[in-house]
PDB file of C-alpha atoms and ligand atoms in Angstrom:
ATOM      1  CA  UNK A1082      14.452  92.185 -62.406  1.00 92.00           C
ATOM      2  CA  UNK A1083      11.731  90.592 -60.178  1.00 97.00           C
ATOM      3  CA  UNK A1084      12.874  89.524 -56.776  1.00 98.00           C
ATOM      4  CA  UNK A1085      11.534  86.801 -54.490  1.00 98.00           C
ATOM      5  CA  UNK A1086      10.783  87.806 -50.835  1.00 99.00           C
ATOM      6  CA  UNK A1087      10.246  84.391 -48.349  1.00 99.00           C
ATOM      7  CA  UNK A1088       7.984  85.714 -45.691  1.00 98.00           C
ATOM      8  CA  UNK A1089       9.868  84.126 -43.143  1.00 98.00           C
ATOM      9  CA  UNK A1090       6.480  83.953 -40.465  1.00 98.00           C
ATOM     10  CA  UNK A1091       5.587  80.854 -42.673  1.00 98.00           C
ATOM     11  CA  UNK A1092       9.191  79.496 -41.909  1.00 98.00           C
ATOM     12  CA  UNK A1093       9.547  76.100 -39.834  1.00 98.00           C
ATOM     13  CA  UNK A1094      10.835  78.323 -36.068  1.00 98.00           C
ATOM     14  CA  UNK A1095      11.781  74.860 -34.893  1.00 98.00           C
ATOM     15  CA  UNK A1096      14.467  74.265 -37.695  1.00 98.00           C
ATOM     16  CA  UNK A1097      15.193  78.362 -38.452  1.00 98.00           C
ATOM     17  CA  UNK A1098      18.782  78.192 -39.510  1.00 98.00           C
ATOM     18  CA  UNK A1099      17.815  75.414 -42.929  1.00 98.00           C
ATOM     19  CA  UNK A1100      15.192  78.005 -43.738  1.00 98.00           C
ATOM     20  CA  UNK A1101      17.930  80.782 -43.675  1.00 98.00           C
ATOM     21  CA  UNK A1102      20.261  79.324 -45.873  1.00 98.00           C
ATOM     22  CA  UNK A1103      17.215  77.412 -48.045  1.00 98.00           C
ATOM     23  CA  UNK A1104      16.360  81.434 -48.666  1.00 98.00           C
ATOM     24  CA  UNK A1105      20.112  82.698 -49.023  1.00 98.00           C
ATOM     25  CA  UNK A1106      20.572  79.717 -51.630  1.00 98.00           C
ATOM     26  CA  UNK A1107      17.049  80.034 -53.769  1.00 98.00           C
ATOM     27  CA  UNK A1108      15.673  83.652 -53.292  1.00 98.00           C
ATOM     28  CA  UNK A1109      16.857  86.944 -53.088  1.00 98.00           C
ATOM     29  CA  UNK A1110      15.589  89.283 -49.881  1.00 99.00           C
ATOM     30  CA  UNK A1111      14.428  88.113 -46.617  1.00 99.00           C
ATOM     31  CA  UNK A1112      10.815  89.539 -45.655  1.00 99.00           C
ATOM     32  CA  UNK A1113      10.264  89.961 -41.499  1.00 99.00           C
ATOM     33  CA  UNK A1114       6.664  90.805 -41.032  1.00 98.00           C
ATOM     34  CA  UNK A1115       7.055  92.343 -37.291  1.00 99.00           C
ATOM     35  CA  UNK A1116       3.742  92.699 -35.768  1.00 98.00           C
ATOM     36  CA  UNK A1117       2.386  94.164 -32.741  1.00 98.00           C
ATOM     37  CA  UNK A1118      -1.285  92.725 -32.215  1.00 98.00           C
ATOM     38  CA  UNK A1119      -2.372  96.399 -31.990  1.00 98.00           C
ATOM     39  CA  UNK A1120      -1.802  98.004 -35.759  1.00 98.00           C
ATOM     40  CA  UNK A1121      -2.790  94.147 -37.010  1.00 98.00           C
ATOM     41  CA  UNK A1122      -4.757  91.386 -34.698  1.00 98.00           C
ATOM     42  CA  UNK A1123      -1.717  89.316 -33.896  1.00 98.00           C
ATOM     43  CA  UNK A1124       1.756  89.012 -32.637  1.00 98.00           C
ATOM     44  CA  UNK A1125       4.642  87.481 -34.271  1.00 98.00           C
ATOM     45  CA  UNK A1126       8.257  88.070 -33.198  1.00 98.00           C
ATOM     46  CA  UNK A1127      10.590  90.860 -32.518  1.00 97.00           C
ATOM     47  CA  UNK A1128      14.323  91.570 -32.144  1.00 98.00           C
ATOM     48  CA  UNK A1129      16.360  88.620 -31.041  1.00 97.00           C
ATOM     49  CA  UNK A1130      14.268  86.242 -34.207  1.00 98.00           C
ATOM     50  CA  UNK A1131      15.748  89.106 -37.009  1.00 98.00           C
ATOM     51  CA  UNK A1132      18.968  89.504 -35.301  1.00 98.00           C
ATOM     52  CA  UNK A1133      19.544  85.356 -35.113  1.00 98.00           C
ATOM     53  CA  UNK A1134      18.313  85.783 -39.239  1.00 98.00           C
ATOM     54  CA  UNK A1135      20.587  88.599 -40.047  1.00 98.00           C
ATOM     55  CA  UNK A1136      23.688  86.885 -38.488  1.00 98.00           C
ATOM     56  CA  UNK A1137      23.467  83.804 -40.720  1.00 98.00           C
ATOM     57  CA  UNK A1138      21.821  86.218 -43.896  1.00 99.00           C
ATOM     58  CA  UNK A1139      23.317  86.605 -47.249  1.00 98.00           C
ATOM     59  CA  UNK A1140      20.511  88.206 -48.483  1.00 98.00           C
ATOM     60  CA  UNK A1141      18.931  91.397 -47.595  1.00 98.00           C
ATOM     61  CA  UNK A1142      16.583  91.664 -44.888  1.00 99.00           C
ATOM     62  CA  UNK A1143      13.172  93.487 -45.473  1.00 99.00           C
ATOM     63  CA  UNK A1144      11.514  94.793 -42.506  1.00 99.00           C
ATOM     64  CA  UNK A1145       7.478  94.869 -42.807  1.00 99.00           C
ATOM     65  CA  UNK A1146       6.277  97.024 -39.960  1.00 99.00           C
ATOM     66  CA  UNK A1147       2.689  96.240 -38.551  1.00 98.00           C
ATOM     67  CA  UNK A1148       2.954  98.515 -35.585  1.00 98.00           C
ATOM     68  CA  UNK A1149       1.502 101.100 -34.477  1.00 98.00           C
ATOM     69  CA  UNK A1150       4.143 104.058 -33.652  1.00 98.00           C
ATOM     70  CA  UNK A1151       6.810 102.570 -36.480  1.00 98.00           C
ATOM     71  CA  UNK A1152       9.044 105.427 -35.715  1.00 98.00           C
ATOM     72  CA  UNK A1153       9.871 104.384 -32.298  1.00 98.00           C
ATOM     73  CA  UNK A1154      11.938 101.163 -33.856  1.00 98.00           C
ATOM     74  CA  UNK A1155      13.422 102.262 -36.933  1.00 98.00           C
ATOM     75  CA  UNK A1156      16.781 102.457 -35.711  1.00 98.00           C
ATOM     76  CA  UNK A1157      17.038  99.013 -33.207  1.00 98.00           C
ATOM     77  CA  UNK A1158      15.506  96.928 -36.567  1.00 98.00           C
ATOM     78  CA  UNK A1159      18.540  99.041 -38.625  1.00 98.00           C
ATOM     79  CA  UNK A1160      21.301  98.157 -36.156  1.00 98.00           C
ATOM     80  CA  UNK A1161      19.536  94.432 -36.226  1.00 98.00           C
ATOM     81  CA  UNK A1162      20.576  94.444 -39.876  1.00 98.00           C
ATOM     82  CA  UNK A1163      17.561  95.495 -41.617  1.00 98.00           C
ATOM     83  CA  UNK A1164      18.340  96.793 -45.504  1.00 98.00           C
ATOM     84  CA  UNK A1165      14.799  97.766 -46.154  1.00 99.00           C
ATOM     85  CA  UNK A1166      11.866  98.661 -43.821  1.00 99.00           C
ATOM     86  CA  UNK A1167       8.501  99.721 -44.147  1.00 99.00           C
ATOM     87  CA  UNK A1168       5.617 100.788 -42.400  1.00 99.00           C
ATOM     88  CA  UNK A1169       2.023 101.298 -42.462  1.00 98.00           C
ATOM     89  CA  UNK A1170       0.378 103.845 -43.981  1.00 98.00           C
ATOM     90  CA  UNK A1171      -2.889 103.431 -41.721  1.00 98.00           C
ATOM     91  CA  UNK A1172      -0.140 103.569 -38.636  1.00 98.00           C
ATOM     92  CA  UNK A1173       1.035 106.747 -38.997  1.00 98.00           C
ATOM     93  CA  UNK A1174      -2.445 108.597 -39.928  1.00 97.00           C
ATOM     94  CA  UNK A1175      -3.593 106.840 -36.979  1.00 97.00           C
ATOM     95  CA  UNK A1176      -0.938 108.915 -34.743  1.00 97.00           C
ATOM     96  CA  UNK A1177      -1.087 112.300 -37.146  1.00 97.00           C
ATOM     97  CA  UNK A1178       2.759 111.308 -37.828  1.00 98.00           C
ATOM     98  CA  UNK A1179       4.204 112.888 -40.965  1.00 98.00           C
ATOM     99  CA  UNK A1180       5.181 110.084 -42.958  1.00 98.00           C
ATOM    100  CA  UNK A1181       7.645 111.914 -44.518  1.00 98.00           C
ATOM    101  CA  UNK A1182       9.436 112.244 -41.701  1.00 98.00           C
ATOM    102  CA  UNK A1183       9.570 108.239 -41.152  1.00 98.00           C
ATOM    103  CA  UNK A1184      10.944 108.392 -44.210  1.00 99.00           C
ATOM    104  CA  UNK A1185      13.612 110.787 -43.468  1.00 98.00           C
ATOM    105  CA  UNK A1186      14.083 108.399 -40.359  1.00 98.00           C
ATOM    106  CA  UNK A1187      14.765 105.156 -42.356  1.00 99.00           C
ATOM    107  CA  UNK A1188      16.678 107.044 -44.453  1.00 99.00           C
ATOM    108  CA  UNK A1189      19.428 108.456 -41.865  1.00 98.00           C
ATOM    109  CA  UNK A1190      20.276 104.709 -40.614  1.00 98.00           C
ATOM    110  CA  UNK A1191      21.102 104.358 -44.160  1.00 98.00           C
ATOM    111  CA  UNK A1192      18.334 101.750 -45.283  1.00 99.00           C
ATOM    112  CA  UNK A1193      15.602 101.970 -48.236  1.00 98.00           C
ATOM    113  CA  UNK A1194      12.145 102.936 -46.653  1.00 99.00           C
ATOM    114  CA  UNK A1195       8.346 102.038 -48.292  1.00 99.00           C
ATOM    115  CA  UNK A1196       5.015 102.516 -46.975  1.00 99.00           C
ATOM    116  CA  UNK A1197       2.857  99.742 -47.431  1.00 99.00           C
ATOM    117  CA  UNK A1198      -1.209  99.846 -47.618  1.00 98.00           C
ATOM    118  CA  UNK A1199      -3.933  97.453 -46.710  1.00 98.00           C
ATOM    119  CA  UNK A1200      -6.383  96.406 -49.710  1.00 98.00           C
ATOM    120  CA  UNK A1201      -8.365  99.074 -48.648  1.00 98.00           C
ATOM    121  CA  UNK A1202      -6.732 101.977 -49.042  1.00 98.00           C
ATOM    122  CA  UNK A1203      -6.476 103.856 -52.345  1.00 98.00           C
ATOM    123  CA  UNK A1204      -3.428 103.717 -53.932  1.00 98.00           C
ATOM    124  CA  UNK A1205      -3.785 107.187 -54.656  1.00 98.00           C
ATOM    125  CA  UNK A1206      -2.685 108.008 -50.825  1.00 98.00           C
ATOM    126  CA  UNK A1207       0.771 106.897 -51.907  1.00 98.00           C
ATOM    127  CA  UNK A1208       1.261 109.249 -54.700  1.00 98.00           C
ATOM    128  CA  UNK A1209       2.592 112.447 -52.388  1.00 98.00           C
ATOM    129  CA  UNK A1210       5.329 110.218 -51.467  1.00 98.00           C
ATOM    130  CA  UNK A1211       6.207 108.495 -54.439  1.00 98.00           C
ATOM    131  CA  UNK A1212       9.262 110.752 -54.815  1.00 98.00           C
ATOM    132  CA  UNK A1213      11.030 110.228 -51.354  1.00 98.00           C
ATOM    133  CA  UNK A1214      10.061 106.057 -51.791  1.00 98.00           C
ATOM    134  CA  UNK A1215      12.337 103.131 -52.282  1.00 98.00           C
ATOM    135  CA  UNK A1216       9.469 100.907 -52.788  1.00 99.00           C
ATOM    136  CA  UNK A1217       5.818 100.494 -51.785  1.00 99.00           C
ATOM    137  CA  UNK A1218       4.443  97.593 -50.251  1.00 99.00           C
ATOM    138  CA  UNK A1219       0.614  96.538 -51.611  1.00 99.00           C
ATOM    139  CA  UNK A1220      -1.175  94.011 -49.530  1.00 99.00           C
ATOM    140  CA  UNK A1221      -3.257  91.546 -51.477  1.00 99.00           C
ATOM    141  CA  UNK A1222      -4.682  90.199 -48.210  1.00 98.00           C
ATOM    142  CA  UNK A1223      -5.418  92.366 -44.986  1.00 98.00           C
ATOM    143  CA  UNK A1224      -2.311  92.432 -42.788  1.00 98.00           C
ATOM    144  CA  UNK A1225      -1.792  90.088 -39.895  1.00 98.00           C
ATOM    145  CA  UNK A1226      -1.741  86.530 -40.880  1.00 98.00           C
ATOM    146  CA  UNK A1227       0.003  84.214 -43.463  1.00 97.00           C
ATOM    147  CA  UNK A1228      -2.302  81.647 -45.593  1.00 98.00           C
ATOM    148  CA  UNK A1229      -4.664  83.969 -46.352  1.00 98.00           C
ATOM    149  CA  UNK A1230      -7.261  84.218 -49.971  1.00 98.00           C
ATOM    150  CA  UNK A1231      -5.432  86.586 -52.388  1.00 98.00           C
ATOM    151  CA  UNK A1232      -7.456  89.402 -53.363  1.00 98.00           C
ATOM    152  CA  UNK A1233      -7.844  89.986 -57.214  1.00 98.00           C
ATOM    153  CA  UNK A1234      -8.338  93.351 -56.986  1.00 98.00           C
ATOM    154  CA  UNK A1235      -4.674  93.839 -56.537  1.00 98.00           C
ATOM    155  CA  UNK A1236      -4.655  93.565 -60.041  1.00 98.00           C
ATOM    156  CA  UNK A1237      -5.780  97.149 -61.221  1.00 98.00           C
ATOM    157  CA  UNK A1238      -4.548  98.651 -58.000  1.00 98.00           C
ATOM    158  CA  UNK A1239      -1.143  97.375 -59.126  1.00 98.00           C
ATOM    159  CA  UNK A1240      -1.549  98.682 -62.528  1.00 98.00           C
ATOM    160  CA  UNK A1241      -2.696 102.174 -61.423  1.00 98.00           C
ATOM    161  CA  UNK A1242       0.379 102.499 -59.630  1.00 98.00           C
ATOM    162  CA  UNK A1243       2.507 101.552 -61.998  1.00 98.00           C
ATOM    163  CA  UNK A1244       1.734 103.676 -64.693  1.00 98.00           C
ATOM    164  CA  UNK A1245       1.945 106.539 -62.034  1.00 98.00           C
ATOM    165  CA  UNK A1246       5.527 105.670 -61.221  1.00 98.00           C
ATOM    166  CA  UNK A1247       6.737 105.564 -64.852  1.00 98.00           C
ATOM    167  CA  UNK A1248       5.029 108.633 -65.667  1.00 98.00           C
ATOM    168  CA  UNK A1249       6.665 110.283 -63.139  1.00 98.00           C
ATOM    169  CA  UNK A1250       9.897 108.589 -64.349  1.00 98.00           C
ATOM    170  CA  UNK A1251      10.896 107.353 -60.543  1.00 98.00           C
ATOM    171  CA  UNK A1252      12.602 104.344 -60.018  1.00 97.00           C
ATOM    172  CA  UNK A1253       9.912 103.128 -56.829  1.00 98.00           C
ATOM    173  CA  UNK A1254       9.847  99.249 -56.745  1.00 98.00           C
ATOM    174  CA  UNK A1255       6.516  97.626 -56.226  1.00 99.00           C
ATOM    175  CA  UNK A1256       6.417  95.092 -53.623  1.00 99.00           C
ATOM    176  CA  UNK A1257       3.122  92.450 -53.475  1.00 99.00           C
ATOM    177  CA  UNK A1258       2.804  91.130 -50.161  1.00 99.00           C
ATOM    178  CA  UNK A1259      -0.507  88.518 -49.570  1.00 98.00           C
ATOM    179  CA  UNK A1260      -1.380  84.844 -51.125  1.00 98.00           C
ATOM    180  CA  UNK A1261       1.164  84.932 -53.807  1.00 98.00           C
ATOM    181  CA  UNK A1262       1.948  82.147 -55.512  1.00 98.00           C
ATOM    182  CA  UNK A1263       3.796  80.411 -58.669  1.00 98.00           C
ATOM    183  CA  UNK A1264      -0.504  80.686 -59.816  1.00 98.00           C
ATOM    184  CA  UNK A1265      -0.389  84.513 -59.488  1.00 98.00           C
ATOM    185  CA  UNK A1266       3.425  85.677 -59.643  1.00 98.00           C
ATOM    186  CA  UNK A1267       3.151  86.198 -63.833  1.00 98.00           C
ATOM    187  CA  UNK A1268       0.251  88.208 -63.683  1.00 98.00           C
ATOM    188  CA  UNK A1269       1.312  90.337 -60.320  1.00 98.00           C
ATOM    189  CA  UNK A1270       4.524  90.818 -62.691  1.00 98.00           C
ATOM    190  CA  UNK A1271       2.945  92.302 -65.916  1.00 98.00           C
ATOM    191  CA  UNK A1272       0.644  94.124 -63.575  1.00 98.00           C
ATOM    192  CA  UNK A1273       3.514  96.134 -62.248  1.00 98.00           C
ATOM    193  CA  UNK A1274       5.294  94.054 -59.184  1.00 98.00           C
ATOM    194  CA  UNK A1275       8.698  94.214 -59.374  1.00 98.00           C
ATOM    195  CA  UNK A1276       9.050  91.949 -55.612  1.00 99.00           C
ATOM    196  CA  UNK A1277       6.817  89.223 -54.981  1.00 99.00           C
ATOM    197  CA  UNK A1278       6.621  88.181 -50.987  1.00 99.00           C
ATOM    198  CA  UNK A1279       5.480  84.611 -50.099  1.00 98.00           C
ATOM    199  CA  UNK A1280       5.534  82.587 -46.857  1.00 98.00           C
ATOM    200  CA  UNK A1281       3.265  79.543 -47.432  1.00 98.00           C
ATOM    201  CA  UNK A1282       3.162  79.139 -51.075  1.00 98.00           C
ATOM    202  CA  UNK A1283       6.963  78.540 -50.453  1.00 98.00           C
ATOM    203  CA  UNK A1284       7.405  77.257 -47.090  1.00 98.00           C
ATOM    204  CA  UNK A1285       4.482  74.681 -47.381  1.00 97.00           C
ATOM    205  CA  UNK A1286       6.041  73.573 -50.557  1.00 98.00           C
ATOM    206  CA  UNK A1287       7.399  70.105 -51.168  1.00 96.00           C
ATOM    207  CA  UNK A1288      10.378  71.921 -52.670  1.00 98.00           C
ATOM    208  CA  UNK A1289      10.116  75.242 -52.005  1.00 98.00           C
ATOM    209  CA  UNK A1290      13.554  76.078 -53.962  1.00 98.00           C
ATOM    210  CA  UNK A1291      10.767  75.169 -57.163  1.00 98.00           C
ATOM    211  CA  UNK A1292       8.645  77.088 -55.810  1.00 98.00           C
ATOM    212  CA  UNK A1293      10.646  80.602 -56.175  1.00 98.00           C
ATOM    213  CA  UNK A1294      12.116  79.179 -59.590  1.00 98.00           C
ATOM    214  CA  UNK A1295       8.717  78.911 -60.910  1.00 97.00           C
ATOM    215  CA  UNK A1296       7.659  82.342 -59.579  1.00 98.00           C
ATOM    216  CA  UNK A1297      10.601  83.637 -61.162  1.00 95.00           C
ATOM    217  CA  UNK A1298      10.016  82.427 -64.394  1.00 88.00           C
TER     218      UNK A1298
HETATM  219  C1  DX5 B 609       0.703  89.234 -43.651  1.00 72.95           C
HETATM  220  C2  DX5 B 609       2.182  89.353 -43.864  1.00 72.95           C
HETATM  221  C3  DX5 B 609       2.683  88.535 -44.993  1.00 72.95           C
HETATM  222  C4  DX5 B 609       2.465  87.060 -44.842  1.00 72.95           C
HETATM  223  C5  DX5 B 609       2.440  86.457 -46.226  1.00 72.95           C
HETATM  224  O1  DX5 B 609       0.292  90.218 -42.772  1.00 72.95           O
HETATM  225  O2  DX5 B 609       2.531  90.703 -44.142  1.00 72.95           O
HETATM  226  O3  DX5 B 609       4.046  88.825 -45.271  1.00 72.95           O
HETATM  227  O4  DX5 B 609       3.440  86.434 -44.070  1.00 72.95           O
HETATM  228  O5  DX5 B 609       2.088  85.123 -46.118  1.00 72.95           O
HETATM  229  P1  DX5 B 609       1.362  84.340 -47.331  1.00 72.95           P
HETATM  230  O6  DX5 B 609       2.306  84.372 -48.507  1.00 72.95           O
HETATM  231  O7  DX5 B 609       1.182  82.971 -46.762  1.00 72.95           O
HETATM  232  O8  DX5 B 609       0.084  85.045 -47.628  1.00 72.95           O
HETATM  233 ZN1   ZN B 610       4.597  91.107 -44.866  1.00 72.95          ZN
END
């Protein structure tokens, strides 16, 4: 089943609550890219912007964690209402942090945790976690800024993944997260992604409700 993720930085701020229910209505998880202008070279917004989401939500709410030191917020953005949240990769080798033990974290508040990666990074960095995932979380662009070029090498990164999680026989959802579009979604989807996250293919859209049916399809 592929899901549709509304980045929700691309949403209109000024008009928030018709975006909410525009999502709730056409698409299936809410994606809150939190960032801290340290892990990633901007700022976007924090606690009282998800919690104002959440309390009109009727869709889950996926926390994407560009901060350095995720660990210190796991448990305010689970009480805000978060279902899913990941974090950076980069972030916690930055800090020598055991990402298993972030894991472990985001587990115990009862939500699904992923690590997501950069373009940059192998793929293969994910594999000694692959077990303990819920999902992983593949930028096609660099972190920190909606709008941006997708990068086609997502493509065989995607791939390589994928065939690592079936031959393992885990059930670790691939999330794509960086210039997707109704162009790209069919080929992220035979190249493995199982949820495709979009902010301005959707939210610059003349109808951005056919925008997520046509990524669906
Ligand atoms: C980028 C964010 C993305 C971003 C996607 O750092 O993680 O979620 O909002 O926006 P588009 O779909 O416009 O590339
Ligand atoms: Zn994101």
């Amino acid at each position: 089943m592929i899901q549709i993720a509304p980045s929700m930085l691309s949403a209109d701020f000024l008009h928030l609550a018709e975006d909410v229910e525009m999502v709730n209505r056409h698409a299936d998880i809410f994606h809150l890219d939190i960032m801290d202008g340290i892990q990633v070279p901007n700022l976007s917004y924090g606690f009282p912007v998800v919690e104002a989401i959440a309390s009109i939500a009727k869709k889950p709410l996926d926390v994407h964690l560009m901060i350095v030191r995720p660990e210190k917020y796991v448990e305010r953005f689970a009480a805000a209402g978060a279902s899913m949240i990941s974090f950076h990769l980069e972030a916690a080798e930055n800090s020598g942090t055991d990402p298993s033990e972030i894991i472990s974290l985001i587990h115990s508040c009862g939500v699904k945790a992923g690590i997501a990666i950069n373009p940059d990074v192998p793929v293969e960095k994910l594999y000694p976690y692959l077990e303990q995932l819920d999902f992983v979380l593949i930028m096609s662009v660099f972190a920190g800024f909606g709008g941006q070029k997708f990068i086609e090498d997502t493509y065989p990164r995607l791939k390589t993944l994928k065939s690592e999680i079936d031959r393992r026989g885990l059930t670790c959802r691939i999330e794509v997260d960086g210039g997707v579009s109704p162009a790209n979604a069919g080929e992220l989807v035979r190249a493995g992604a199982g949820i495709l996250v979009a902010g301005s293919s959707v939210f610059k859209a003349g109808n951005p409700g056919e925008a997520i049916a046509s990524m669906r399809g």
